[in-house]
Amino acid sequence: MITSNRPKPPINVLDKRVPRNPKYENVQATIDTGDSLTKFLKRNEELRA
């Protein structure tokens, strides 16, 4: 079997997919700066459900 030793094209680091970890599914990508209208409404919806 003959294989070529051509180099693979470089892969951009930012294009790689980040593996998902179910342990951190509830972590949000925003900074918690305290109460806001969206958090207030979200919490109220959770309490009603």
PDB file of N, CA and C in Angstrom:
ATOM      1  N   MET A   1       0.836  -1.164   0.000  1.00  0.00           N
ATOM      2  CA  MET A   1       0.000   0.000   0.000  1.00  0.00           C
ATOM      3  C   MET A   1       0.888   1.236   0.000  1.00  0.00           C
ATOM      4  N   ILE A   2       0.614   2.140  -0.920  1.00  0.00           N
ATOM      5  CA  ILE A   2       1.420   3.352  -1.044  1.00  0.00           C
ATOM      6  C   ILE A   2       0.613   4.538  -0.521  1.00  0.00           C
ATOM      7  N   THR A   3       1.228   5.292   0.378  1.00  0.00           N
ATOM      8  CA  THR A   3       0.570   6.488   0.905  1.00  0.00           C
ATOM      9  C   THR A   3       1.413   7.694   0.561  1.00  0.00           C
ATOM     10  N   SER A   4       0.769   8.822   0.375  1.00  0.00           N
ATOM     11  CA  SER A   4       1.521  10.036   0.075  1.00  0.00           C
ATOM     12  C   SER A   4       1.827  10.771   1.371  1.00  0.00           C
ATOM     13  N   ASN A   5       2.915  11.455   1.369  1.00  0.00           N
ATOM     14  CA  ASN A   5       3.319  12.211   2.553  1.00  0.00           C
ATOM     15  C   ASN A   5       3.053  13.699   2.371  1.00  0.00           C
ATOM     16  N   ARG A   6       2.005  14.010   1.607  1.00  0.00           N
ATOM     17  CA  ARG A   6       1.671  15.420   1.426  1.00  0.00           C
ATOM     18  C   ARG A   6       1.162  15.980   2.748  1.00  0.00           C
ATOM     19  N   PRO A   7       1.573  17.183   3.098  1.00  0.00           N
ATOM     20  CA  PRO A   7       1.070  17.763   4.348  1.00  0.00           C
ATOM     21  C   PRO A   7      -0.404  18.147   4.204  1.00  0.00           C
ATOM     22  N   LYS A   8      -1.126  17.999   5.289  1.00  0.00           N
ATOM     23  CA  LYS A   8      -2.527  18.388   5.289  1.00  0.00           C
ATOM     24  C   LYS A   8      -2.613  19.915   5.334  1.00  0.00           C
ATOM     25  N   PRO A   9      -3.681  20.475   4.776  1.00  0.00           N
ATOM     26  CA  PRO A   9      -3.815  21.933   4.870  1.00  0.00           C
ATOM     27  C   PRO A   9      -3.997  22.343   6.330  1.00  0.00           C
ATOM     28  N   PRO A  10      -3.417  23.462   6.721  1.00  0.00           N
ATOM     29  CA  PRO A  10      -3.529  23.870   8.128  1.00  0.00           C
ATOM     30  C   PRO A  10      -4.983  24.166   8.495  1.00  0.00           C
ATOM     31  N   ILE A  11      -5.377  23.738   9.682  1.00  0.00           N
ATOM     32  CA  ILE A  11      -6.731  23.961  10.176  1.00  0.00           C
ATOM     33  C   ILE A  11      -6.691  25.154  11.125  1.00  0.00           C
ATOM     34  N   ASN A  12      -7.577  26.103  10.871  1.00  0.00           N
ATOM     35  CA  ASN A  12      -7.649  27.271  11.738  1.00  0.00           C
ATOM     36  C   ASN A  12      -8.164  26.837  13.113  1.00  0.00           C
ATOM     37  N   VAL A  13      -7.514  27.274  14.158  1.00  0.00           N
ATOM     38  CA  VAL A  13      -7.874  26.889  15.515  1.00  0.00           C
ATOM     39  C   VAL A  13      -9.289  27.366  15.850  1.00  0.00           C
ATOM     40  N   LEU A  14      -9.677  28.529  15.337  1.00  0.00           N
ATOM     41  CA  LEU A  14     -10.992  29.081  15.666  1.00  0.00           C
ATOM     42  C   LEU A  14     -12.118  28.361  14.943  1.00  0.00           C
ATOM     43  N   ASP A  15     -11.802  27.584  13.905  1.00  0.00           N
ATOM     44  CA  ASP A  15     -12.828  26.851  13.168  1.00  0.00           C
ATOM     45  C   ASP A  15     -13.138  25.497  13.797  1.00  0.00           C
ATOM     46  N   LYS A  16     -12.333  25.055  14.749  1.00  0.00           N
ATOM     47  CA  LYS A  16     -12.567  23.761  15.379  1.00  0.00           C
ATOM     48  C   LYS A  16     -13.812  23.824  16.249  1.00  0.00           C
ATOM     49  N   ARG A  17     -14.566  22.733  16.299  1.00  0.00           N
ATOM     50  CA  ARG A  17     -15.759  22.668  17.142  1.00  0.00           C
ATOM     51  C   ARG A  17     -15.353  22.414  18.585  1.00  0.00           C
ATOM     52  N   VAL A  18     -16.048  23.060  19.492  1.00  0.00           N
ATOM     53  CA  VAL A  18     -15.799  22.874  20.915  1.00  0.00           C
ATOM     54  C   VAL A  18     -16.667  21.718  21.389  1.00  0.00           C
ATOM     55  N   PRO A  19     -16.094  20.709  22.021  1.00  0.00           N
ATOM     56  CA  PRO A  19     -16.914  19.593  22.506  1.00  0.00           C
ATOM     57  C   PRO A  19     -17.863  20.057  23.608  1.00  0.00           C
ATOM     58  N   ARG A  20     -19.068  19.511  23.589  1.00  0.00           N
ATOM     59  CA  ARG A  20     -20.089  19.869  24.582  1.00  0.00           C
ATOM     60  C   ARG A  20     -19.940  18.986  25.813  1.00  0.00           C
ATOM     61  N   ASN A  21     -20.058  19.603  26.984  1.00  0.00           N
ATOM     62  CA  ASN A  21     -20.008  18.870  28.237  1.00  0.00           C
ATOM     63  C   ASN A  21     -21.364  19.027  28.924  1.00  0.00           C
ATOM     64  N   PRO A  22     -22.103  17.937  29.114  1.00  0.00           N
ATOM     65  CA  PRO A  22     -23.432  18.055  29.722  1.00  0.00           C
ATOM     66  C   PRO A  22     -23.404  18.630  31.141  1.00  0.00           C
ATOM     67  N   LYS A  23     -22.267  18.560  31.787  1.00  0.00           N
ATOM     68  CA  LYS A  23     -22.159  19.103  33.142  1.00  0.00           C
ATOM     69  C   LYS A  23     -22.365  20.621  33.156  1.00  0.00           C
ATOM     70  N   TYR A  24     -22.001  21.293  32.067  1.00  0.00           N
ATOM     71  CA  TYR A  24     -22.053  22.751  32.011  1.00  0.00           C
ATOM     72  C   TYR A  24     -23.136  23.260  31.065  1.00  0.00           C
ATOM     73  N   GLU A  25     -24.214  22.482  30.855  1.00  0.00           N
ATOM     74  CA  GLU A  25     -25.280  22.907  29.950  1.00  0.00           C
ATOM     75  C   GLU A  25     -26.005  24.153  30.443  1.00  0.00           C
ATOM     76  N   ASN A  26     -26.107  24.332  31.755  1.00  0.00           N
ATOM     77  CA  ASN A  26     -26.865  25.467  32.277  1.00  0.00           C
ATOM     78  C   ASN A  26     -26.033  26.740  32.404  1.00  0.00           C
ATOM     79  N   VAL A  27     -24.760  26.719  32.029  1.00  0.00           N
ATOM     80  CA  VAL A  27     -23.907  27.891  32.124  1.00  0.00           C
ATOM     81  C   VAL A  27     -24.187  28.796  30.934  1.00  0.00           C
ATOM     82  N   GLN A  28     -24.372  30.089  31.209  1.00  0.00           N
ATOM     83  CA  GLN A  28     -24.650  31.049  30.149  1.00  0.00           C
ATOM     84  C   GLN A  28     -23.390  31.828  29.810  1.00  0.00           C
ATOM     85  N   ALA A  29     -23.349  32.376  28.598  1.00  0.00           N
ATOM     86  CA  ALA A  29     -22.168  33.072  28.113  1.00  0.00           C
ATOM     87  C   ALA A  29     -22.190  34.558  28.441  1.00  0.00           C
ATOM     88  N   THR A  30     -23.003  34.970  29.390  1.00  0.00           N
ATOM     89  CA  THR A  30     -23.065  36.375  29.764  1.00  0.00           C
ATOM     90  C   THR A  30     -22.573  36.557  31.193  1.00  0.00           C
ATOM     91  N   ILE A  31     -22.167  37.770  31.500  1.00  0.00           N
ATOM     92  CA  ILE A  31     -21.664  38.084  32.833  1.00  0.00           C
ATOM     93  C   ILE A  31     -22.841  38.440  33.730  1.00  0.00           C
ATOM     94  N   ASP A  32     -22.852  37.885  34.924  1.00  0.00           N
ATOM     95  CA  ASP A  32     -23.922  38.156  35.872  1.00  0.00           C
ATOM     96  C   ASP A  32     -23.631  39.476  36.576  1.00  0.00           C
ATOM     97  N   THR A  33     -24.430  40.506  36.254  1.00  0.00           N
ATOM     98  CA  THR A  33     -24.214  41.821  36.854  1.00  0.00           C
ATOM     99  C   THR A  33     -25.320  42.183  37.826  1.00  0.00           C
ATOM    100  N   GLY A  34     -26.108  41.218  38.244  1.00  0.00           N
ATOM    101  CA  GLY A  34     -27.181  41.486  39.185  1.00  0.00           C
ATOM    102  C   GLY A  34     -28.534  41.411  38.507  1.00  0.00           C
ATOM    103  N   ASP A  35     -29.564  41.889  39.210  1.00  0.00           N
ATOM    104  CA  ASP A  35     -30.920  41.821  38.673  1.00  0.00           C
ATOM    105  C   ASP A  35     -31.092  42.708  37.445  1.00  0.00           C
ATOM    106  N   SER A  36     -31.818  42.208  36.492  1.00  0.00           N
ATOM    107  CA  SER A  36     -32.203  42.971  35.315  1.00  0.00           C
ATOM    108  C   SER A  36     -33.625  42.570  34.971  1.00  0.00           C
ATOM    109  N   LEU A  37     -34.225  43.270  34.047  1.00  0.00           N
ATOM    110  CA  LEU A  37     -35.608  42.981  33.685  1.00  0.00           C
ATOM    111  C   LEU A  37     -35.739  41.581  33.105  1.00  0.00           C
ATOM    112  N   THR A  38     -34.782  41.161  32.273  1.00  0.00           N
ATOM    113  CA  THR A  38     -34.875  39.831  31.665  1.00  0.00           C
ATOM    114  C   THR A  38     -34.753  38.738  32.718  1.00  0.00           C
ATOM    115  N   LYS A  39     -33.861  38.916  33.678  1.00  0.00           N
ATOM    116  CA  LYS A  39     -33.717  37.916  34.742  1.00  0.00           C
ATOM    117  C   LYS A  39     -34.961  37.874  35.620  1.00  0.00           C
ATOM    118  N   PHE A  40     -35.521  39.050  35.900  1.00  0.00           N
ATOM    119  CA  PHE A  40     -36.727  39.123  36.710  1.00  0.00           C
ATOM    120  C   PHE A  40     -37.867  38.380  36.031  1.00  0.00           C
ATOM    121  N   LEU A  41     -38.053  38.612  34.729  1.00  0.00           N
ATOM    122  CA  LEU A  41     -39.127  37.950  33.995  1.00  0.00           C
ATOM    123  C   LEU A  41     -38.880  36.449  33.893  1.00  0.00           C
ATOM    124  N   LYS A  42     -37.635  36.066  33.671  1.00  0.00           N
ATOM    125  CA  LYS A  42     -37.315  34.639  33.565  1.00  0.00           C
ATOM    126  C   LYS A  42     -37.606  33.924  34.889  1.00  0.00           C
ATOM    127  N   ARG A  43     -37.234  34.537  35.989  1.00  0.00           N
ATOM    128  CA  ARG A  43     -37.458  33.936  37.302  1.00  0.00           C
ATOM    129  C   ARG A  43     -38.956  33.823  37.592  1.00  0.00           C
ATOM    130  N   ASN A  44     -39.725  34.847  37.217  1.00  0.00           N
ATOM    131  CA  ASN A  44     -41.172  34.801  37.430  1.00  0.00           C
ATOM    132  C   ASN A  44     -41.816  33.702  36.602  1.00  0.00           C
ATOM    133  N   GLU A  45     -41.362  33.512  35.365  1.00  0.00           N
ATOM    134  CA  GLU A  45     -41.912  32.449  34.523  1.00  0.00           C
ATOM    135  C   GLU A  45     -41.604  31.082  35.120  1.00  0.00           C
ATOM    136  N   GLU A  46     -40.409  30.926  35.679  1.00  0.00           N
ATOM    137  CA  GLU A  46     -40.037  29.644  36.283  1.00  0.00           C
ATOM    138  C   GLU A  46     -40.890  29.364  37.523  1.00  0.00           C
ATOM    139  N   LEU A  47     -41.217  30.402  38.277  1.00  0.00           N
ATOM    140  CA  LEU A  47     -42.025  30.211  39.480  1.00  0.00           C
ATOM    141  C   LEU A  47     -43.469  29.864  39.130  1.00  0.00           C
ATOM    142  N   ARG A  48     -43.974  30.415  38.036  1.00  0.00           N
ATOM    143  CA  ARG A  48     -45.349  30.136  37.617  1.00  0.00           C
ATOM    144  C   ARG A  48     -45.510  28.731  37.077  1.00  0.00           C
ATOM    145  N   ALA A  49     -44.468  28.233  36.423  1.00  0.00           N
ATOM    146  CA  ALA A  49     -44.568  26.909  35.775  1.00  0.00           C
ATOM    147  C   ALA A  49     -44.538  25.779  36.770  1.00  0.00           C
TER     148      ALA A  49
END
